[in-house]
Amino acid sequence: GLLAVAVASGVAAWATWAVLLMPGFRRVPLRLQVPYQPSSPGQVANALALLRGRAGRTVDLGSGDGRLVLEAYKQGLRPALGYELNPWLLCLANYRAWKAGYHGKVSFLKKDLWKVNLSDCHNVIVFLAPSVKPPLATKLLAELPDDARVVAGRFPFPSWTPSSTLGQGLEQVWAYDMKEVRREVQGSTRGSSV
């Protein structure tokens, strides 16, 4: 009996991985892979609080089931869209948008975040693993306009100083204003060349 439960649990775990999680990893180098972990209600609330009162295109990189994009749209951040590689999570996100009455008002695109141009984005939400943050920081610095704000959840950008932060522990989120980040990066570059 116990062996049957163990085997069934193993098969269920493998099936979950094979169907829901693995499709998003196929085309991404191992060091840049990010497992799906849904944002908690507190994380969503804190992330959107740091974007309150802002305008412009809002993007969630690695949008998962779409909860951050839907909440952003609900709070008036438009257009709101998410980039996600996993087709099952895209289906779930589109279903959630339809169920909330936002079908056609928000977008979920199956695109690699490393290949999209973010130069027209003013609000970027990033709930990704720490291993992804350094190369993503380089991409964001190169592409985002000065008036953009990046909100990171779960893990901060290691080399950036946040403009503000909200929450504690797992609920903590960090906001980075690109103009300040660029000023800090340029200052440290000048200091290191002296």
Coordinates of N, CA and C in Angstrom, one line a residue:
G1 N 0.8 -1.2 0.0 CA 0.0 0.0 0.0 C 0.9 1.3 0.0
L2 N 1.9 1.3 0.9 CA 2.7 2.4 1.0 C 3.6 2.6 -0.3
L3 N 4.0 1.5 -0.9 CA 4.8 1.6 -2.1 C 3.9 2.1 -3.2
A4 N 2.7 1.7 -3.3 CA 1.7 2.2 -4.3 C 1.5 3.7 -4.2
V5 N 1.4 4.2 -3.0 CA 1.2 5.6 -2.8 C 2.5 6.4 -3.2
A6 N 3.6 5.8 -2.9 CA 4.9 6.5 -3.2 C 5.1 6.5 -4.8
V7 N 4.8 5.4 -5.4 CA 4.9 5.4 -6.9 C 3.9 6.4 -7.5
A8 N 2.6 6.4 -7.0 CA 1.6 7.3 -7.6 C 2.0 8.7 -7.4
S9 N 2.6 9.0 -6.2 CA 3.1 10.4 -5.9 C 4.2 10.8 -6.9
G10 N 5.1 9.9 -7.1 CA 6.2 10.1 -8.1 C 5.7 10.4 -9.5
V11 N 4.8 9.5 -9.9 CA 4.2 9.7 -11.2 C 3.5 11.0 -11.4
A12 N 2.7 11.4 -10.3 CA 2.0 12.7 -10.3 C 2.9 13.8 -10.4
A13 N 4.0 13.8 -9.6 CA 5.0 14.9 -9.7 C 5.7 15.0 -11.0
W14 N 6.0 13.8 -11.6 CA 6.6 13.8 -12.9 C 5.7 14.4 -14.0
A15 N 4.4 14.0 -13.9 CA 3.4 14.4 -14.9 C 3.2 15.9 -14.8
T16 N 3.2 16.4 -13.5 CA 3.0 17.9 -13.3 C 4.2 18.6 -14.0
W17 N 5.4 18.1 -13.7 CA 6.6 18.7 -14.3 C 6.5 18.7 -15.9
A18 N 6.2 17.5 -16.4 CA 6.2 17.3 -17.9 C 5.2 18.1 -18.6
V19 N 4.0 18.3 -18.0 CA 2.9 19.0 -18.6 C 2.9 20.5 -18.4
L20 N 3.1 20.9 -17.1 CA 3.0 22.3 -16.8 C 4.3 23.1 -16.8
L21 N 5.3 22.5 -16.3 CA 6.5 23.3 -16.1 C 7.6 23.2 -17.2
M22 N 7.9 22.0 -17.6 CA 9.0 21.8 -18.6 C 8.8 22.5 -19.9
P23 N 7.6 22.7 -20.5 CA 7.5 23.4 -21.8 C 8.1 24.8 -21.8
G24 N 8.1 25.5 -20.7 CA 8.7 26.8 -20.6 C 10.2 26.8 -20.6
F25 N 10.8 25.7 -20.2 CA 12.2 25.6 -20.1 C 12.9 25.1 -21.3
R26 N 12.3 24.6 -22.3 CA 12.9 23.9 -23.4 C 13.9 24.8 -24.1
R27 N 13.6 26.1 -24.3 CA 14.5 26.9 -25.2 C 15.3 27.9 -24.4
V28 N 15.4 27.7 -23.1 CA 16.0 28.7 -22.2 C 17.3 28.0 -21.6
P29 N 18.5 28.7 -21.7 CA 19.7 28.1 -21.1 C 19.4 27.8 -19.6
L30 N 20.1 26.7 -19.1 CA 19.8 26.2 -17.8 C 20.0 27.3 -16.7
R31 N 21.1 28.2 -16.9 CA 21.3 29.2 -15.9 C 20.3 30.3 -15.8
L32 N 19.4 30.4 -16.9 CA 18.4 31.4 -16.9 C 17.0 30.8 -16.7
Q33 N 16.9 29.6 -16.4 CA 15.6 29.0 -16.2 C 15.0 29.4 -14.9
V34 N 13.7 29.7 -14.9 CA 13.0 30.1 -13.7 C 11.7 29.2 -13.5
P35 N 11.7 28.5 -12.4 CA 10.5 27.7 -12.1 C 9.3 28.5 -11.9
Y36 N 8.1 28.0 -12.2 CA 6.8 28.7 -12.0 C 6.5 28.7 -10.5
Q37 N 6.3 29.8 -9.9 CA 5.9 29.9 -8.5 C 4.9 31.1 -8.5
P38 N 3.6 30.8 -8.2 CA 2.6 31.9 -8.3 C 2.9 32.9 -7.2
S39 N 2.6 34.1 -7.5 CA 2.8 35.2 -6.5 C 1.6 35.2 -5.5
S40 N 2.0 35.5 -4.3 CA 0.9 35.5 -3.2 C 0.1 36.8 -3.3
P41 N -1.1 36.8 -2.7 CA -1.9 38.0 -2.8 C -1.1 39.2 -2.2
G42 N -0.3 39.0 -1.1 CA 0.5 40.1 -0.5 C 1.6 40.6 -1.5
Q43 N 2.2 39.7 -2.2 CA 3.2 40.1 -3.2 C 2.6 40.9 -4.3
V44 N 1.5 40.5 -4.8 CA 0.7 41.2 -5.8 C 0.4 42.6 -5.4
A45 N -0.2 42.7 -4.2 CA -0.7 44.0 -3.6 C 0.5 44.9 -3.4
N46 N 1.6 44.4 -2.9 CA 2.8 45.2 -2.7 C 3.4 45.7 -4.0
A47 N 3.5 44.8 -5.0 CA 4.1 45.2 -6.3 C 3.2 46.3 -6.9
L48 N 1.9 46.1 -6.9 CA 1.0 47.1 -7.5 C 1.0 48.4 -6.7
A49 N 1.2 48.4 -5.4 CA 1.2 49.6 -4.6 C 2.4 50.4 -5.0
L50 N 3.5 49.8 -5.4 CA 4.7 50.6 -5.8 C 4.6 51.1 -7.2
L51 N 3.5 50.7 -7.9 CA 3.3 51.3 -9.3 C 2.0 52.2 -9.3
R52 N 1.4 52.4 -8.1 CA 0.2 53.2 -8.0 C 0.5 54.7 -8.5
G53 N -0.4 55.2 -9.3 CA -0.3 56.5 -9.8 C 0.5 56.7 -11.1
R54 N 1.1 55.6 -11.5 CA 2.0 55.7 -12.7 C 1.1 55.4 -14.0
A55 N 1.7 55.8 -15.1 CA 1.0 55.6 -16.4 C 2.0 54.9 -17.3
G56 N 1.5 54.4 -18.5 CA 2.3 53.8 -19.5 C 2.2 52.3 -19.5
R57 N 2.8 51.8 -20.5 CA 2.8 50.4 -20.8 C 3.4 49.6 -19.6
T58 N 2.7 48.6 -19.1 CA 3.1 47.8 -18.0 C 3.3 46.3 -18.5
V59 N 4.5 45.8 -18.2 CA 4.8 44.5 -18.6 C 5.3 43.6 -17.4
D60 N 4.8 42.4 -17.4 CA 5.3 41.4 -16.5 C 6.1 40.4 -17.2
L61 N 7.4 40.3 -16.9 CA 8.4 39.4 -17.5 C 8.3 38.0 -16.8
G62 N 7.9 37.0 -17.6 CA 7.6 35.7 -17.0 C 6.3 35.8 -16.2
S63 N 5.3 36.1 -16.9 CA 4.0 36.4 -16.3 C 3.2 35.2 -15.7
G64 N 3.7 34.0 -15.9 CA 3.0 32.8 -15.3 C 1.6 32.8 -15.6
D65 N 0.7 32.7 -14.5 CA -0.7 32.6 -14.7 C -1.4 33.9 -14.9
G66 N -0.7 35.0 -14.9 CA -1.2 36.3 -15.3 C -1.8 37.1 -14.2
R67 N -1.7 36.7 -13.0 CA -2.3 37.4 -11.9 C -1.8 38.9 -11.7
L68 N -0.5 39.1 -11.9 CA 0.0 40.5 -11.8 C -0.5 41.4 -13.0
V69 N -0.6 40.8 -14.2 CA -1.0 41.6 -15.3 C -2.5 42.0 -15.1
L70 N -3.3 41.0 -14.7 CA -4.7 41.3 -14.5 C -4.9 42.3 -13.4
E71 N -4.2 42.3 -12.3 CA -4.3 43.2 -11.2 C -3.8 44.6 -11.7
A72 N -2.8 44.6 -12.5 CA -2.3 45.9 -13.0 C -3.4 46.6 -13.9
Y73 N -4.0 45.8 -14.8 CA -5.1 46.3 -15.6 C -6.2 46.8 -14.7
K74 N -6.6 46.1 -13.7 CA -7.7 46.4 -12.8 C -7.4 47.8 -12.1
Q75 N -6.1 48.0 -11.8 CA -5.8 49.3 -11.2 C -5.4 50.4 -12.1
G76 N -5.7 50.2 -13.4 CA -5.6 51.3 -14.4 C -4.3 51.4 -15.1
L77 N -3.4 50.4 -14.9 CA -2.1 50.4 -15.7 C -2.4 49.8 -17.0
R78 N -2.4 50.7 -18.1 CA -2.7 50.2 -19.4 C -1.8 50.8 -20.5
P79 N -1.5 50.1 -21.5 CA -1.8 48.6 -21.7 C -1.0 47.8 -20.7
A80 N -1.6 46.6 -20.4 CA -0.9 45.6 -19.5 C -0.7 44.3 -20.3
L81 N 0.5 43.8 -20.2 CA 0.8 42.6 -20.9 C 1.8 41.8 -20.2
G82 N 1.8 40.5 -20.5 CA 2.7 39.5 -19.9 C 3.5 38.7 -21.0
Y83 N 4.7 38.5 -20.7 CA 5.5 37.6 -21.6 C 5.8 36.3 -20.8
E84 N 5.5 35.2 -21.5 CA 5.6 33.8 -20.8 C 5.9 32.8 -21.9
L85 N 6.8 31.9 -21.6 CA 7.1 30.8 -22.6 C 6.3 29.6 -22.4
N86 N 5.8 29.3 -21.2 CA 5.1 28.1 -21.0 C 3.7 28.1 -21.5
P87 N 3.3 27.3 -22.5 CA 2.0 27.4 -23.2 C 0.9 27.1 -22.2
W88 N 1.1 26.2 -21.3 CA 0.0 25.9 -20.3 C -0.3 27.0 -19.4
L89 N 0.8 27.8 -19.0 CA 0.5 28.9 -18.2 C -0.1 30.1 -19.0
L90 N 0.2 30.1 -20.3 CA -0.4 31.1 -21.1 C -1.9 30.8 -21.3
C91 N -2.3 29.5 -21.4 CA -3.7 29.2 -21.4 C -4.4 29.5 -20.2
L92 N -3.7 29.3 -19.0 CA -4.3 29.6 -17.7 C -4.5 31.1 -17.6
A93 N -3.5 31.9 -18.0 CA -3.6 33.3 -17.9 C -4.7 33.9 -18.8
N94 N -4.9 33.3 -20.0 CA -5.9 33.8 -20.9 C -7.3 33.4 -20.3
Y95 N -7.4 32.2 -19.7 CA -8.6 31.8 -19.1 C -9.0 32.7 -17.9
R96 N -8.0 33.1 -17.1 CA -8.2 34.0 -16.0 C -8.7 35.4 -16.5
A97 N -8.1 35.8 -17.6 CA -8.5 37.1 -18.2 C -9.9 37.1 -18.7
W98 N -10.3 36.0 -19.3 CA -11.7 35.8 -19.8 C -12.6 35.8 -18.6
K99 N -12.3 35.0 -17.6 CA -13.2 34.9 -16.4 C -13.3 36.2 -15.7
A100 N -12.3 37.1 -15.7 CA -12.4 38.4 -15.1 C -13.0 39.4 -15.9
G101 N -13.3 39.1 -17.2 CA -13.9 40.0 -18.1 C -12.9 40.9 -18.8
Y102 N -11.7 40.6 -18.8 CA -10.6 41.4 -19.4 C -10.1 40.8 -20.7
H103 N -10.8 39.8 -21.2 CA -10.3 39.2 -22.5 C -10.3 40.2 -23.6
G104 N -9.2 40.4 -24.3 CA -9.0 41.4 -25.3 C -8.6 42.7 -24.8
K105 N -8.5 42.9 -23.4 CA -8.1 44.1 -22.8 C -6.7 44.0 -22.3
V106 N -6.3 42.8 -22.0 CA -4.9 42.5 -21.6 C -4.3 41.5 -22.6
S107 N -3.0 41.4 -22.6 CA -2.4 40.5 -23.6 C -1.3 39.6 -22.9
F108 N -1.3 38.4 -23.3 CA -0.3 37.4 -22.8 C 0.4 36.8 -24.1
L109 N 1.6 37.1 -24.2 CA 2.4 36.7 -25.4 C 3.4 35.6 -25.1
K110 N 3.5 34.6 -26.0 CA 4.5 33.6 -25.9 C 5.7 34.1 -26.5
K111 N 6.5 34.8 -25.8 CA 7.8 35.3 -26.3 C 8.8 35.2 -25.2
D112 N 10.1 35.0 -25.7 CA 11.2 34.9 -24.8 C 11.5 36.4 -24.3
L113 N 11.6 36.6 -23.0 CA 11.8 37.9 -22.5 C 13.2 38.5 -22.9
W114 N 14.1 37.6 -23.3 CA 15.4 38.1 -23.7 C 15.4 38.6 -25.1
K115 N 14.3 38.3 -25.9 CA 14.3 38.7 -27.3 C 13.3 39.8 -27.5
V116 N 12.6 40.3 -26.5 CA 11.6 41.4 -26.7 C 12.3 42.7 -26.5
N117 N 11.8 43.7 -27.2 CA 12.3 45.1 -27.0 C 11.5 45.8 -26.0
L118 N 12.1 46.3 -24.9 CA 11.3 46.9 -23.8 C 11.4 48.4 -23.8
S119 N 11.8 49.0 -24.9 CA 12.1 50.4 -25.0 C 10.8 51.3 -24.8
D120 N 9.7 50.7 -25.0 CA 8.4 51.4 -24.8 C 7.7 51.1 -23.5
C121 N 8.4 50.4 -22.6 CA 7.8 50.0 -21.3 C 8.1 51.0 -20.3
H122 N 7.1 51.4 -19.5 CA 7.3 52.3 -18.4 C 7.2 51.7 -17.0
N123 N 6.6 50.5 -17.0 CA 6.4 49.8 -15.7 C 6.7 48.3 -16.0
V124 N 7.8 47.8 -15.3 CA 8.2 46.4 -15.6 C 8.1 45.7 -14.2
I125 N 7.4 44.5 -14.3 CA 7.3 43.7 -13.1 C 8.2 42.5 -13.3
V126 N 9.0 42.1 -12.3 CA 9.9 41.0 -12.4 C 9.9 40.2 -11.2
F127 N 9.3 39.0 -11.3 CA 9.3 38.0 -10.2 C 10.1 36.8 -10.7
L128 N 11.4 37.0 -10.8 CA 12.2 35.9 -11.3 C 13.3 35.5 -10.3
A129 N 14.0 34.4 -10.6 CA 15.0 33.9 -9.8 C 16.3 34.8 -9.7
P130 N 17.1 34.7 -8.6 CA 18.3 35.5 -8.5 C 19.3 35.3 -9.6
S131 N 19.4 34.1 -10.2 CA 20.3 33.9 -11.3 C 20.1 34.7 -12.5
V132 N 18.8 35.1 -12.7 CA 18.4 35.9 -13.9 C 18.6 37.4 -13.7
K133 N 18.7 37.8 -12.5 CA 18.8 39.3 -12.3 C 20.0 40.0 -12.9
P134 N 21.2 39.5 -12.7 CA 22.3 40.2 -13.3 C 22.2 40.4 -14.9
P135 N 22.0 39.4 -15.6 CA 21.9 39.6 -17.1 C 20.6 40.4 -17.4
L136 N 19.5 40.3 -16.6 CA 18.4 41.1 -16.9 C 18.6 42.6 -16.6
A137 N 19.4 42.8 -15.6 CA 19.7 44.2 -15.2 C 20.4 44.9 -16.4
T138 N 21.3 44.2 -17.1 CA 22.0 44.7 -18.3 C 21.0 45.0 -19.4
K139 N 20.1 44.1 -19.6 CA 19.1 44.3 -20.6 C 18.2 45.5 -20.3
L140 N 17.7 45.6 -19.1 CA 16.9 46.7 -18.7 C 17.6 48.1 -18.8
L141 N 18.8 48.1 -18.4 CA 19.6 49.4 -18.5 C 19.7 49.8 -19.9
A142 N 19.9 48.8 -20.8 CA 20.1 49.2 -22.2 C 18.8 49.6 -22.9
E143 N 17.7 49.1 -22.5 CA 16.4 49.3 -23.2 C 15.4 50.2 -22.6
L144 N 15.3 50.3 -21.3 CA 14.2 51.0 -20.7 C 14.4 52.5 -20.8
P145 N 13.3 53.3 -20.9 CA 13.5 54.8 -20.8 C 13.8 55.2 -19.4
D146 N 14.3 56.4 -19.3 CA 14.6 57.0 -18.0 C 13.5 57.0 -17.0
D147 N 12.2 57.3 -17.5 CA 11.1 57.4 -16.6 C 10.5 56.0 -16.2
A148 N 11.1 54.9 -16.6 CA 10.6 53.6 -16.3 C 10.9 53.2 -14.8
R149 N 10.0 52.4 -14.3 CA 10.1 51.9 -13.0 C 10.1 50.3 -13.1
V150 N 11.0 49.7 -12.4 CA 11.1 48.2 -12.4 C 10.7 47.8 -10.9
V151 N 9.8 46.9 -10.8 CA 9.4 46.4 -9.5 C 9.8 44.9 -9.5
A152 N 10.6 44.5 -8.5 CA 11.1 43.2 -8.4 C 10.5 42.5 -7.2
G153 N 10.0 41.3 -7.3 CA 9.5 40.6 -6.2 C 10.4 39.3 -5.9
R154 N 10.3 38.9 -4.6 CA 11.0 37.7 -4.1 C 12.5 38.0 -3.9
F155 N 13.2 38.5 -5.0 CA 14.6 38.8 -4.9 C 14.9 40.2 -5.5
P156 N 15.7 41.0 -4.8 CA 16.1 42.3 -5.4 C 17.2 42.1 -6.5
F157 N 17.4 43.2 -7.2 CA 18.5 43.2 -8.2 C 19.8 43.5 -7.3
P158 N 20.7 42.6 -7.4 CA 21.9 42.7 -6.4 C 22.7 43.9 -6.5
S159 N 22.9 44.5 -7.7 CA 23.8 45.6 -7.9 C 23.0 47.0 -7.9
W160 N 21.7 47.0 -7.8 CA 21.0 48.2 -7.8 C 20.5 48.6 -6.4
T161 N 20.4 49.9 -6.2 CA 19.8 50.4 -4.9 C 18.4 50.7 -5.2
P162 N 17.4 50.2 -4.4 CA 16.0 50.5 -4.7 C 15.6 51.9 -4.3
S163 N 14.7 52.4 -5.1 CA 14.1 53.8 -4.8 C 13.2 53.6 -3.6
S164 N 12.5 52.5 -3.5 CA 11.6 52.2 -2.4 C 11.4 50.7 -2.3
T165 N 10.9 50.3 -1.2 CA 10.6 48.9 -0.9 C 9.3 48.9 -0.1
L166 N 8.7 47.7 -0.1 CA 7.4 47.6 0.6 C 7.3 46.1 1.0
G167 N 6.8 45.9 2.3 CA 6.6 44.5 2.7 C 7.8 44.0 3.5
Q168 N 7.6 42.8 4.0 CA 8.7 42.1 4.8 C 8.8 40.7 4.3
G169 N 9.9 40.0 4.5 CA 10.1 38.6 4.2 C 9.7 38.3 2.8
L170 N 8.9 37.2 2.6 CA 8.5 36.8 1.3 C 7.6 37.7 0.6
E171 N 7.0 38.6 1.3 CA 6.1 39.6 0.7 C 6.8 40.9 0.2
Q172 N 8.1 41.0 0.5 CA 8.8 42.2 0.1 C 9.0 42.4 -1.4
V173 N 8.9 43.6 -1.8 CA 9.1 44.0 -3.2 C 10.0 45.2 -3.2
W174 N 10.7 45.4 -4.3 CA 11.6 46.5 -4.5 C 11.3 47.3 -5.7
A175 N 11.3 48.6 -5.7 CA 11.1 49.4 -6.8 C 12.4 50.1 -7.2
Y176 N 12.7 50.2 -8.5 CA 13.9 50.8 -9.0 C 13.5 51.8 -10.1
D177 N 13.8 53.1 -9.9 CA 13.6 54.1 -11.0 C 14.8 54.1 -11.9
M178 N 14.6 53.9 -13.1 CA 15.7 53.8 -14.1 C 16.7 55.0 -14.1
K179 N 16.1 56.2 -14.0 CA 17.0 57.4 -14.0 C 18.0 57.3 -12.8
E180 N 17.5 56.9 -11.7 CA 18.4 56.8 -10.5 C 19.3 55.7 -10.6
V181 N 18.9 54.6 -11.2 CA 19.8 53.4 -11.4 C 20.9 53.8 -12.3
R182 N 20.5 54.4 -13.4 CA 21.6 54.8 -14.4 C 22.6 55.8 -13.8
R183 N 22.1 56.8 -13.0 CA 23.0 57.7 -12.3 C 23.9 57.0 -11.4
E184 N 23.4 56.0 -10.7 CA 24.3 55.3 -9.8 C 25.3 54.4 -10.5
V185 N 24.9 53.8 -11.6 CA 25.7 52.9 -12.4 C 26.8 53.8 -13.0
Q186 N 26.5 54.9 -13.6 CA 27.5 55.8 -14.2 C 28.4 56.3 -13.2
G187 N 27.9 56.7 -12.0 CA 28.8 57.1 -10.9 C 29.8 56.1 -10.5
S188 N 29.4 54.8 -10.4 CA 30.3 53.8 -10.0 C 31.3 53.4 -11.1
T189 N 30.9 53.6 -12.4 CA 31.8 53.4 -13.5 C 32.9 54.5 -13.5
R190 N 32.5 55.7 -13.3 CA 33.4 56.8 -13.3 C 34.4 56.6 -12.1
G191 N 33.9 56.2 -10.9 CA 34.7 56.0 -9.8 C 35.7 54.9 -9.9
S192 N 35.3 53.8 -10.6 CA 36.2 52.7 -10.8 C 37.3 52.9 -11.9
S193 N 37.1 53.9 -12.8 CA 38.1 54.2 -13.8 C 39.1 55.2 -13.3
V194 N 38.9 55.8 -12.1 CA 39.8 56.8 -11.6 C 41.0 56.1 -10.9

